Amino acid sequence: MLGFEGIPYQPSIIPLEEEGEEAEVSPTSKLALYLISLWVIPLVSFLLLRWEMVYLVLPYLTLLSVSYLFFKPTGNVEVWRVVSHNRFLEGQEAEIEVHVKTDFRVDYFRVRDLVPDLEVVGKPEKVFSLGPGEEGVLRYRVKVKRGIYRFEGVRVSYRDPFGFFSSDRIVDHFTEIVGVPILYEVQTPYSTKGTKITIGPLPSPLIGGGLEFHAIREYQPGDPLKVINWKATARTGRIMANEFESERKVDVVFVIDASRMNEPVFDYLIRAAASLMLNALNDGTSFGLLMAERIPLWVRVDYGKRHFFKCIDFLSTARPDENNFIAYQVEHLVKTSLPPRAQIIYFSPLVTEESRKALKILAEFGYKVVVISPNPNSLYEPKTEDEELAMKLVQLKRKAILNSLVGYGLIIDWDVRKPLKAAIAEVLGV
């Protein structure tokens, strides 16, 4: 199972009596305007000798005095956002909480969270009436998509009942969530035996004696007596010993064809890679990642949860790119960084000549390759007889291409309408 870490919060504190980054008119400036307007009437009354006009000022003075004495907000507001995890599977709904707390009374306090490009369930805004020390909570949900999404601020606004004091500003408060690919239940489509000195589900620095017979050799001083092959000794006249092969793990490298031509099935490529990566993590297998974009991303072979989440974050943000150099990138990686005798898992629909050339290069350098190839044609449902005939021709062409590549690796032609596990089982015959 995936472990998701919680996000600690740090409240943003803002003094309301100061002008904010996007404030409309500060309370001090608005109060000065009201005082100037109140002095206009007495001056006009003095010039016109109409003292009864002074009485017109009294209601405004009363409202201003009451508003200033009882409703002027002075103090600080704390704003913070709470999210239960920092990683969510794509398609999940994440609950977002925005907390506000004041140390004074305010009758109208409007809070609106600045939501990134995500589908919102509910309303990301709410109006509060808060007393001193009282806390208000705004709750809503967002439907997470694959990628990294940043909540960068909260818009807060307030006003007093008479409209003398008001402000509108954005409070900077940063929260980041990651939408990780959907993980399928899959089986391992490759053999884990190799040259790595690791035994069992977790890496170990110890070399085991092994149980699988490998060869017969001459007995050497220090060998235990139980390894002596008495039949071979009697036949050759020399003391011969059995040699066993240790159970060892192989390095796995995931190669993802991120060409823009693969855009229709790109999400399926990423989900398959993430699923098999989790499978490798659970098996204790070390793995690396090549994201063949225009600027290739290479993550060195390693193991463990920290390495897994590092690779998952790269998969979460991957996008199809203008890349026509995957064959060159793979060849360069083989010559410089790829571990010898590594198991390659190649994710590509194999629709371009360049992607097929990359597969041939891996095979020619002696690597065992398993190709997870989502079939782009399985996304389309023909609606007419002509479309059905055209689809059959396209499928025949794809089948011919895949048949020409069977000598370079194990190709799993994946109809994306079916589970990946079923596609793997069909090819492996299990």
PDB file of C-alpha atoms in Angstrom, residues 13 15 19 34 43-44 51 63 100 136 147 150 165 176 179 216 237 255 261 329 380 386-387 413 427:
ATOM      1  CA  ILE A  13      -1.252  36.248  10.255  1.00  0.00           C
ATOM      2  CA  PRO A  15      -3.231  42.823  10.663  1.00  0.00           C
ATOM      3  CA  GLU A  19      -3.590  48.170   3.834  1.00  0.00           C
ATOM      4  CA  TYR A  34     -15.866  61.072   5.822  1.00  0.00           C
ATOM      5  CA  LEU A  43     -18.381  75.747   6.480  1.00  0.00           C
ATOM      6  CA  VAL A  44     -21.186  76.204   3.966  1.00  0.00           C
ATOM      7  CA  TRP A  51     -27.243  77.550  11.090  1.00  0.00           C
ATOM      8  CA  LEU A  63     -23.232  56.872  12.736  1.00  0.00           C
ATOM      9  CA  VAL A 100      -9.656  31.566  10.007  1.00  0.00           C
ATOM     10  CA  GLY A 136     -14.272  29.542  11.391  1.00  0.00           C
ATOM     11  CA  GLY A 147       0.072  16.374 -11.714  1.00  0.00           C
ATOM     12  CA  ARG A 150      -0.386  24.572  -5.876  1.00  0.00           C
ATOM     13  CA  PHE A 165     -14.486  50.256   7.265  1.00  0.00           C
ATOM     14  CA  GLU A 176       0.965  21.696  -2.701  1.00  0.00           C
ATOM     15  CA  GLY A 179      -2.061  13.686  -8.098  1.00  0.00           C
ATOM     16  CA  ILE A 216      30.353 -28.961 -11.713  1.00  0.00           C
ATOM     17  CA  GLY A 237      39.193 -39.674 -10.958  1.00  0.00           C
ATOM     18  CA  VAL A 255      11.809   3.291 -20.197  1.00  0.00           C
ATOM     19  CA  MET A 261       2.365  10.849 -30.886  1.00  0.00           C
ATOM     20  CA  GLN A 329      18.636   8.683 -26.048  1.00  0.00           C
ATOM     21  CA  TYR A 380     -12.068   4.125 -30.628  1.00  0.00           C
ATOM     22  CA  ASP A 386     -17.042   1.702 -43.116  1.00  0.00           C
ATOM     23  CA  GLU A 387     -15.408   2.692 -39.836  1.00  0.00           C
ATOM     24  CA  ASP A 413      -0.324  -5.752 -26.801  1.00  0.00           C
ATOM     25  CA  VAL A 427       0.774 -13.249 -23.093  1.00  0.00           C
TER      26      VAL A 427
END
